[in-house]
Coordinates of C-alpha atoms and ligand atoms in Angstrom, one line a residue:
S184 CA -104.0 88.2 100.6
N185 CA -104.8 91.6 102.1
L186 CA -108.2 93.4 101.9
T187 CA -108.8 96.9 101.8
V188 CA -111.9 98.2 103.9
R189 CA -114.2 98.6 101.0
E190 CA -113.6 95.2 99.8
L191 CA -114.0 93.7 103.3
A192 CA -117.3 95.6 103.6
E193 CA -118.4 94.2 99.9
R194 CA -117.2 90.8 101.0
L195 CA -119.4 90.9 104.4
N196 CA -122.2 92.9 102.8
I197 CA -122.2 95.5 105.2
A198 CA -121.2 99.3 105.1
E199 CA -117.7 100.3 104.7
T200 CA -118.4 102.6 108.1
E201 CA -119.4 99.9 110.2
I202 CA -116.0 98.6 109.8
I203 CA -114.6 101.8 110.3
K204 CA -116.5 102.5 113.3
S205 CA -115.9 99.0 114.7
L206 CA -112.1 99.5 114.4
F207 CA -112.1 103.0 115.7
S208 CA -113.7 102.1 118.8
K209 CA -110.8 99.8 119.5
G210 CA -108.4 102.5 118.7
I211 CA -107.5 101.6 115.1
A212 CA -108.1 104.5 112.7
V213 CA -108.6 103.5 109.0
N214 CA -109.7 104.8 105.7
I215 CA -111.7 103.0 103.0
T216 CA -109.1 102.3 100.9
Q217 CA -106.4 101.3 103.5
T218 CA -105.8 97.5 103.4
L219 CA -106.3 95.6 106.3
D220 CA -104.5 92.3 107.7
L221 CA -106.1 89.1 108.4
E222 CA -105.8 89.7 112.2
T223 CA -107.6 93.2 111.8
A224 CA -110.1 91.7 109.3
R225 CA -110.8 89.1 112.1
L226 CA -111.4 91.8 114.8
V227 CA -114.1 93.1 112.4
T228 CA -115.7 90.1 111.8
E229 CA -115.7 89.0 115.4
E230 CA -116.9 92.3 116.8
L231 CA -119.8 92.7 114.1
G232 CA -121.1 89.2 114.9
V233 CA -120.9 88.3 111.2
L234 CA -121.4 84.6 110.7
I235 CA -119.7 84.3 114.2
E236 CA -120.2 80.9 114.3
V237 CA -117.5 80.4 111.3
P238 CA -115.0 83.3 111.8
E239 CA -112.1 80.8 110.8
V240 CA -114.1 79.9 107.7
I241 CA -114.4 83.5 106.9
A242 CA -110.9 84.7 107.8
A243 CA -109.6 81.9 105.6
A244 CA -111.8 82.7 102.8
T245 CA -110.9 86.4 102.9
K246 CA -107.2 85.5 103.1
Q247 CA -107.6 82.7 100.1
T248 CA -108.9 84.4 97.1
E249 CA -110.5 87.4 95.5
M250 CA -112.6 84.5 94.0
L251 CA -115.2 84.3 96.4
D252 CA -117.7 86.7 97.5
A253 CA -120.3 87.8 100.2
K254 CA -123.0 85.3 98.7
D255 CA -120.6 82.2 98.8
L256 CA -120.2 82.4 102.6
E257 CA -123.3 80.2 103.1
H258 CA -122.6 77.6 100.8
L259 CA -118.8 77.0 101.2
Q260 CA -117.3 73.6 101.3
R261 CA -113.9 72.4 101.6
R262 CA -111.9 72.3 98.2
P263 CA -108.6 70.4 97.3
P264 CA -105.4 72.1 97.6
V265 CA -103.6 73.4 94.6
V266 CA -99.8 72.8 94.7
T267 CA -96.9 74.0 92.8
I268 CA -93.3 72.5 92.9
M269 CA -90.7 74.4 93.1
G270 CA -86.8 74.4 93.6
H271 CA -83.3 74.6 92.1
V272 CA -82.4 73.4 88.6
D273 CA -81.8 69.6 89.1
H274 CA -82.9 69.0 92.4
G275 CA -85.7 66.9 91.1
K276 CA -88.8 68.8 90.5
T277 CA -89.9 66.9 87.3
T278 CA -88.9 63.8 88.8
L279 CA -90.5 64.3 91.6
L280 CA -94.2 65.3 89.7
D281 CA -93.6 62.4 87.1
S282 CA -93.3 60.1 90.1
I283 CA -95.9 61.3 92.1
R284 CA -98.4 60.9 88.9
K285 CA -97.0 57.7 88.2
T286 CA -97.5 55.8 91.6
K287 CA -100.9 57.7 92.3
V288 CA -102.7 57.8 88.9
A289 CA -101.5 54.5 87.3
Q290 CA -103.4 52.5 90.0
G291 CA -106.9 51.5 88.9
E292 CA -106.7 54.4 85.6
A293 CA -107.9 53.1 82.4
G294 CA -104.3 52.4 80.9
G295 CA -103.2 54.9 83.5
I296 CA -102.2 57.1 80.3
T297 CA -102.4 60.8 81.4
Q298 CA -102.4 64.1 79.3
H299 CA -100.6 67.0 79.4
I300 CA -102.8 69.8 80.2
G301 CA -100.6 71.7 82.6
A302 CA -102.3 70.7 86.0
Y303 CA -103.1 67.1 87.1
H304 CA -105.0 65.7 90.7
V305 CA -104.0 62.7 92.6
D306 CA -106.0 60.8 94.9
V307 CA -104.6 60.2 98.3
E308 CA -106.0 58.2 101.2
H309 CA -106.0 60.5 104.3
N310 CA -107.6 60.0 107.8
G311 CA -109.2 56.9 105.9
V312 CA -111.0 58.9 103.3
S313 CA -109.6 59.9 99.8
Q314 CA -108.9 63.2 99.2
Q315 CA -107.4 64.9 96.1
I316 CA -104.4 67.2 95.5
V317 CA -104.1 69.2 92.3
F318 CA -100.8 69.9 91.0
L319 CA -99.9 72.7 88.7
D320 CA -97.4 71.3 85.9
T321 CA -96.0 75.2 85.4
P322 CA -92.3 76.2 86.7
G323 CA -92.7 77.1 89.7
H324 CA -91.6 80.7 90.0
E325 CA -92.6 81.4 86.7
A326 CA -96.4 80.6 87.6
F327 CA -96.0 82.7 90.8
T328 CA -94.6 85.9 89.0
A329 CA -96.9 85.7 85.8
M330 CA -100.0 85.3 88.1
R331 CA -99.2 87.6 90.8
A332 CA -98.5 90.6 88.2
R333 CA -102.0 90.1 87.3
G334 CA -103.3 89.7 90.8
A335 CA -104.4 86.4 90.5
R336 CA -103.6 83.7 93.3
V337 CA -103.7 80.0 91.9
T338 CA -101.8 78.1 94.3
D339 CA -102.3 77.4 97.4
M340 CA -99.1 76.1 98.9
A341 CA -95.8 75.0 97.3
I342 CA -93.4 71.9 97.7
L343 CA -90.0 73.5 97.9
V344 CA -87.5 70.6 96.5
V345 CA -84.0 70.5 98.2
A346 CA -81.5 68.0 97.0
A347 CA -80.1 66.5 99.8
D348 CA -76.5 66.2 98.1
D349 CA -76.0 69.6 97.1
G350 CA -78.2 71.8 99.5
V351 CA -79.7 75.3 99.5
Q352 CA -78.8 77.1 96.2
P353 CA -79.9 80.5 94.4
Q354 CA -82.9 79.0 93.0
T355 CA -84.0 77.6 96.5
R356 CA -83.6 80.9 97.9
E357 CA -85.6 82.6 95.2
A358 CA -88.0 80.1 95.3
F359 CA -88.8 80.6 98.9
S360 CA -88.8 84.1 98.4
H361 CA -91.5 84.2 95.8
A362 CA -93.3 81.9 98.0
K363 CA -93.5 84.1 100.9
A364 CA -93.9 87.3 99.0
A365 CA -97.2 85.6 98.1
G366 CA -98.2 84.1 101.5
V367 CA -98.0 80.6 100.1
P368 CA -97.1 78.0 103.0
V369 CA -94.3 75.9 102.2
V370 CA -93.3 72.1 102.6
V371 CA -90.0 71.1 101.9
A372 CA -89.2 68.0 100.2
I373 CA -85.6 66.8 101.0
N374 CA -84.7 64.8 98.0
K375 CA -82.2 62.2 96.8
I376 CA -81.7 60.8 100.1
D377 CA -80.9 57.3 98.0
K378 CA -77.6 59.1 97.6
P379 CA -74.7 58.2 99.8
D380 CA -73.7 61.6 100.2
A381 CA -77.2 62.7 101.3
N382 CA -77.0 64.8 104.3
P383 CA -80.5 65.7 105.2
D384 CA -79.4 67.5 108.7
R385 CA -77.1 69.7 106.8
I386 CA -79.8 70.7 104.4
K387 CA -82.1 71.5 107.7
Q388 CA -79.6 73.5 109.1
E389 CA -79.2 75.5 105.8
L390 CA -82.5 75.7 105.6
S391 CA -83.0 77.2 109.0
E392 CA -80.9 80.0 108.0
L393 CA -83.4 81.1 105.7
G394 CA -86.0 80.9 108.1
L395 CA -87.3 77.8 107.4
V396 CA -87.0 75.7 110.7
P397 CA -88.2 72.1 110.6
E398 CA -90.7 71.3 113.0
E399 CA -88.5 68.6 115.1
W400 CA -86.2 71.4 115.7
G401 CA -89.0 73.5 117.2
G402 CA -90.0 75.2 113.9
E403 CA -92.9 75.3 111.9
T404 CA -91.8 74.2 108.6
I405 CA -92.6 70.5 107.6
M406 CA -89.8 68.6 105.8
V407 CA -90.3 65.4 104.3
P408 CA -87.2 63.4 103.4
V409 CA -88.0 61.7 100.0
S410 CA -86.3 60.1 97.0
A411 CA -88.0 61.2 93.9
L412 CA -86.4 58.8 91.4
K413 CA -87.0 55.7 93.9
G414 CA -90.5 56.6 94.9
E415 CA -89.5 56.6 98.6
N416 CA -91.6 58.5 101.2
L417 CA -94.2 60.1 98.6
D418 CA -97.1 59.2 100.5
T419 CA -96.0 61.0 103.8
L420 CA -95.2 64.0 101.4
L421 CA -98.7 63.8 100.2
E422 CA -100.4 63.5 103.7
M423 CA -98.2 66.4 104.8
L424 CA -99.6 68.5 102.1
L425 CA -103.1 67.7 102.8
L426 CA -102.3 68.4 106.6
V427 CA -101.4 71.9 105.8
S428 CA -104.4 72.3 103.3
E429 CA -106.7 71.3 106.6
V430 CA -105.0 74.1 108.5
E431 CA -105.4 76.4 105.8
E432 CA -109.3 76.1 105.6
L433 CA -109.6 75.9 101.5
V434 CA -112.9 76.5 100.5
A435 CA -115.1 77.6 97.9
N436 CA -118.9 77.6 97.0
P437 CA -119.3 74.5 94.2
N438 CA -123.1 75.7 93.8
R439 CA -122.7 78.7 91.7
L440 CA -121.3 79.4 88.1
G441 CA -117.9 78.8 87.9
K442 CA -115.0 81.1 87.7
G443 CA -111.2 80.8 88.2
T444 CA -107.9 81.0 86.2
V445 CA -106.5 80.3 82.8
I446 CA -103.4 78.1 83.3
E447 CA -102.5 77.8 79.9
A448 CA -103.8 78.4 76.4
N449 CA -103.0 77.6 72.9
L450 CA -104.4 77.4 69.2
D451 CA -104.7 73.9 68.5
R452 CA -104.6 73.3 64.3
A453 CA -107.5 70.8 64.4
R454 CA -109.5 71.6 67.5
G455 CA -109.1 75.5 67.5
P456 CA -108.5 77.4 70.7
V457 CA -107.6 75.3 73.5
A458 CA -107.5 76.5 77.3
T459 CA -106.5 74.9 80.6
L460 CA -108.7 76.4 83.0
L461 CA -108.2 75.9 87.0
V462 CA -111.7 76.3 88.5
Q463 CA -111.3 78.1 91.7
N464 CA -115.1 78.8 92.7
G465 CA -118.2 77.5 91.4
T466 CA -118.6 74.6 89.3
L467 CA -117.7 74.9 85.3
R468 CA -120.0 72.9 83.0
V469 CA -120.2 71.9 79.4
G470 CA -122.7 74.3 77.5
D471 CA -121.5 77.2 79.9
A472 CA -121.5 80.4 78.3
I473 CA -118.0 81.5 79.4
V474 CA -115.6 84.8 79.4
A475 CA -111.6 84.2 79.8
G476 CA -110.1 87.5 79.8
G477 CA -111.1 89.4 76.5
V478 CA -112.4 86.2 74.6
F479 CA -115.6 84.2 75.3
G480 CA -117.5 81.2 74.0
K481 CA -120.0 78.3 74.6
I482 CA -118.1 75.3 76.0
R483 CA -118.1 72.6 73.7
A484 CA -116.4 69.9 75.5
M485 CA -114.2 69.5 78.6
I486 CA -111.4 66.9 78.9
D487 CA -109.5 66.2 82.6
D488 CA -105.9 65.3 83.0
R489 CA -106.5 61.7 82.3
G490 CA -108.0 62.4 78.8
Q491 CA -111.3 61.7 79.6
K492 CA -114.3 63.7 78.7
V493 CA -115.9 65.2 81.5
E494 CA -119.3 67.1 82.0
A495 CA -118.5 69.4 85.2
A496 CA -115.4 70.7 87.0
S497 CA -115.6 71.8 90.8
P498 CA -113.4 74.0 92.7
S499 CA -109.6 73.2 92.6
F500 CA -110.1 70.8 89.6
A501 CA -108.4 71.8 86.1
V502 CA -109.6 71.1 82.7
E503 CA -109.1 71.7 79.4
I504 CA -111.9 73.3 77.2
L505 CA -112.8 74.1 74.1
G506 CA -115.2 76.2 72.3
L507 CA -113.6 79.6 73.1
N508 CA -113.7 82.2 70.0
N509 CA -109.8 83.0 70.3
V510 CA -107.2 81.9 72.4
P511 CA -106.8 84.0 76.2
S512 CA -103.7 84.5 77.9
A513 CA -102.3 82.5 80.8
G514 CA -103.1 84.6 83.9
D515 CA -106.4 85.7 82.5
E516 CA -109.4 85.3 85.2
F517 CA -112.5 83.6 83.5
E518 CA -116.1 83.6 84.4
V519 CA -119.5 82.0 83.4
Y520 CA -122.3 84.2 82.5
P521 CA -126.0 83.2 82.2
T522 CA -126.1 83.8 78.6
E523 CA -124.2 83.6 75.7
K524 CA -125.1 87.3 74.9
E525 CA -123.9 88.4 78.3
A526 CA -120.6 86.6 77.9
R527 CA -120.2 88.5 74.4
L528 CA -120.9 91.7 75.9
I529 CA -118.4 91.3 78.9
A530 CA -115.9 90.0 76.6
E531 CA -115.8 92.6 74.5
K532 CA -115.9 95.3 77.1
T533 CA -113.0 93.4 78.7
A534 CA -111.0 93.1 75.5
E535 CA -111.7 97.2 75.5
T536 CA -110.4 97.9 79.1
Q537 CA -107.4 95.4 78.3
R538 CA -106.4 97.6 75.2
N539 CA -106.9 100.8 77.4
S540 CA -105.0 99.7 80.2
R541 CA -102.1 98.7 78.1
L542 CA -102.6 102.2 76.5
Q543 CA -102.5 103.5 79.8
L544 CA -99.7 101.5 81.2
A545 CA -97.7 102.5 78.1
M546 CA -98.4 106.3 78.4
S547 CA -97.9 106.8 82.1
S548 CA -95.4 105.7 84.3
R549 CA -96.5 102.9 86.9
R550 CA -92.9 102.9 88.2
V551 CA -92.9 102.0 92.1
T552 CA -89.9 103.9 92.9
L553 CA -88.1 104.7 96.2
T554 CA -89.2 108.6 95.4
T555 CA -92.9 107.4 94.7
L556 CA -93.3 105.4 98.0
S557 CA -91.7 108.4 99.9
A558 CA -94.6 110.4 98.5
Q559 CA -97.1 107.9 99.8
A560 CA -95.3 107.9 103.0
Q561 CA -95.8 111.8 103.2
E562 CA -99.3 111.0 102.7
G563 CA -99.3 108.5 105.5
E564 CA -100.2 106.1 102.9
L565 CA -97.3 103.8 103.0
K566 CA -97.5 100.8 105.6
E567 CA -94.6 98.8 103.8
L568 CA -91.7 99.1 102.2
N569 CA -90.6 95.9 100.1
L570 CA -87.0 95.8 99.5
I571 CA -84.9 93.0 97.5
L572 CA -81.6 93.5 98.4
K573 CA -78.3 92.1 96.6
A574 CA -74.8 93.0 97.7
D575 CA -71.5 92.0 96.8
V576 CA -70.8 89.2 99.5
Q577 CA -72.5 87.5 102.1
G578 CA -71.1 89.7 104.8
S579 CA -72.3 92.6 103.5
V580 CA -75.9 91.3 102.9
E581 CA -75.6 90.5 106.7
A582 CA -74.3 94.1 107.6
L583 CA -77.4 95.4 105.7
L584 CA -80.0 93.7 107.2
G585 CA -78.5 94.4 110.4
A586 CA -78.5 97.8 109.8
L587 CA -82.0 98.0 108.1
T588 CA -83.7 96.5 111.5
Q589 CA -81.8 99.4 113.5
L590 CA -84.0 101.9 111.7
P591 CA -87.2 103.1 113.1
Q592 CA -90.1 101.7 111.7
N593 CA -93.1 102.7 113.8
E594 CA -95.1 104.1 110.5
V595 CA -93.3 102.0 108.1
Q596 CA -92.2 98.8 108.1
I597 CA -89.6 97.3 105.9
R598 CA -90.2 93.8 104.4
V599 CA -86.9 92.6 102.8
L600 CA -88.4 90.0 100.6
L601 CA -85.0 88.5 99.3
A602 CA -81.3 89.4 100.6
A603 CA -78.4 87.4 98.7
P604 CA -75.1 88.1 97.3
G605 CA -74.6 88.2 93.9
E606 CA -75.6 90.2 90.5
I607 CA -79.2 91.8 90.2
T608 CA -80.6 89.6 88.1
E609 CA -84.1 89.5 85.9
T610 CA -85.4 87.0 88.4
D611 CA -84.9 90.0 91.0
V612 CA -86.7 92.1 88.7
D613 CA -89.7 89.9 88.3
L614 CA -90.0 89.4 91.9
A615 CA -89.9 93.2 92.6
A616 CA -92.3 93.7 89.6
A617 CA -94.7 91.3 91.5
S618 CA -94.7 92.5 94.7
G619 CA -93.9 96.4 94.5
A620 CA -90.7 96.0 95.5
V621 CA -87.5 98.4 95.1
V622 CA -84.4 96.6 94.1
V623 CA -81.3 97.5 96.1
G624 CA -77.9 97.1 95.1
F625 CA -74.8 97.2 97.2
N626 CA -71.3 96.6 95.8
T627 CA -72.7 95.0 93.0
T628 CA -73.6 94.8 89.3
L629 CA -76.4 94.2 86.8
A630 CA -76.8 90.8 85.0
S631 CA -77.1 91.4 81.3
G632 CA -80.9 92.0 80.5
A633 CA -81.7 93.1 84.2
R634 CA -81.8 96.9 83.4
A635 CA -83.7 96.1 80.1
S636 CA -86.1 94.3 82.3
A637 CA -86.5 96.6 84.9
D638 CA -87.2 99.5 82.5
H639 CA -90.0 97.6 80.7
E640 CA -91.3 96.2 84.0
G641 CA -90.8 99.5 85.7
V642 CA -88.8 98.5 88.6
D643 CA -86.7 100.9 90.4
I644 CA -83.2 99.7 90.9
R645 CA -80.9 101.8 93.3
E646 CA -77.1 101.0 93.4
Y647 CA -75.0 101.9 96.2
D648 CA -71.5 101.6 97.3
I649 CA -71.8 103.8 100.4
I650 CA -74.0 102.1 103.1
Y651 CA -74.9 105.1 105.3
K652 CA -76.0 106.6 101.9
L653 CA -78.1 103.5 101.2
L654 CA -79.6 103.8 104.7
D655 CA -80.0 107.7 104.3
D656 CA -82.0 106.9 101.3
I657 CA -84.2 104.2 102.7
Q658 CA -85.0 106.1 106.1
G659 CA -85.9 108.9 104.1
A660 CA -88.1 107.2 101.8
M661 CA -89.9 105.8 105.0
E662 CA -90.4 109.3 106.6
G663 CA -91.6 110.7 103.2
L664 CA -88.6 113.3 103.2
L665 CA -86.6 111.8 99.9
E666 CA -86.2 114.2 97.3
P667 CA -87.5 113.5 93.9
E668 CA -85.2 112.7 91.2
E669 CA -85.2 115.2 88.3
Ligands
LIG273 P1 -85.6 69.4 88.2 O1 -84.3 70.4 87.3 O2 -85.4 69.9 89.2 O3 -87.0 69.2 87.3 O4 -84.9 68.0 88.3 P2 -84.9 66.6 87.7 O5 -86.1 65.9 87.9 O6 -84.8 66.9 86.2 O7 -83.8 65.7 87.9 C1 -82.3 66.1 88.1 C2 -81.4 64.8 88.0 O8 -81.9 64.5 89.2 C3 -82.0 63.5 87.0 O9 -81.0 63.2 86.2 C4 -82.7 62.9 88.1 O10 -82.8 61.5 87.6 C5 -82.1 63.0 89.1 N1 -82.9 62.8 90.4 C6 -84.1 63.4 90.9 N2 -84.4 62.9 91.8 C7 -84.0 61.9 92.6 C8 -83.7 61.3 93.5 O11 -84.4 61.2 94.2 N3 -82.7 60.3 93.6 C9 -81.2 60.3 92.6 N4 -80.8 59.6 92.9 N5 -81.4 61.2 91.6 C10 -82.7 61.8 91.7

């Protein structure tokens, strides 16, 4: 969600020095590689009068995706939101997805038959007009970690499903941490309200403790009680998603060659390589010369989520395509090029870069460790220290959080992505890898597989049993004073 000065300059098509000067005049010193938050980026766009008539759109666009560039700014149009469903196991994610699909797709569709392509769209009546919502059918946090690890943002918002008879559970917290780390807004679906022991108020209380405070209690989180099983209140949930999407100002430029992200891909015995592509900018068409990661091809056919052949797919829509020379990876970016020859060249280059970077990764350590972060702090390059905290009991978690907030944070801010009692799990490691965080354990152990996964993903796990030692190390890292380990 954040842009460096260089990227913002490229996107706005102005010189980097303009941005640096503009911010300097406001007392903010930045360098070219520094990342700017939305607020600061907005200061620049306003000061420089760049497309001053639509600052929100630019701010939203710069926030949303790396898929837009300066040329798109004049052609931006609203696009449907892309939504993922997250939550604890058995809280009703699958049922909710099926239920929305049934009620919304069955009406008026030829046979109402849907095809599994990893994403589907529904039509919703909102403010008297028919609008669309696109759902990704991948398990929520897997999609998040895999895609974030590759730097692609594919989802605009998340539905966090919480069963009203069970409440906030470990994977509820985890899911929320992922959404928060990705900067994706969350709408809560309090599910299973048809059950006699459902207690929505208790759920709201528990969610408030996580920092998700319902609107009716003065907070900012939309919470909709639903029954996925009985199809109750799903229309309200869908309307709320559209409401949030309006605030997010989701835009793209349909008048250009398509680009986006590979959602799923596999080798079909009869049809050859098959990939589901989420279009994030431009329009994708049959006959296009396309590159997806290190593979390329000419699109022979496109099939939508209703099994229909289509000729074109506009921003936020997902289609299955045929015609690639090989199977790309989920999370790879794709882009259309003017000619097949160009596509082939780019794909070959990308494949080579991918090989090289894999090699480099294997050779050099890319570990984000407390020590490397400390070195960055010393250079004045570290702005945020991302932490994942696990401790033996809730009491320790709270004590740690309390103590951490006491540390001076003028230069470097501590950002706790997840704080919970329990073992350090592989999912913690995944989240750390995806968000450049260090995992800190206090009086706790590693779940099986966590160590191997941390080694594999280059994640630093620090274990402590003395609280002041832990605080010392964190403070040392923030001040750039942490001694390198041997
Ligand atoms: P997931 O693991 O989150 O995908 O959960 P599922 O969708 O598989 O649902 C788990 C169980 O809860 C299934 O037996 C569903 O039938 C049931 N379930 C889901 N939604 C509701 C609901 O709104 N009301 C009731 N009573 N049961 C539900």
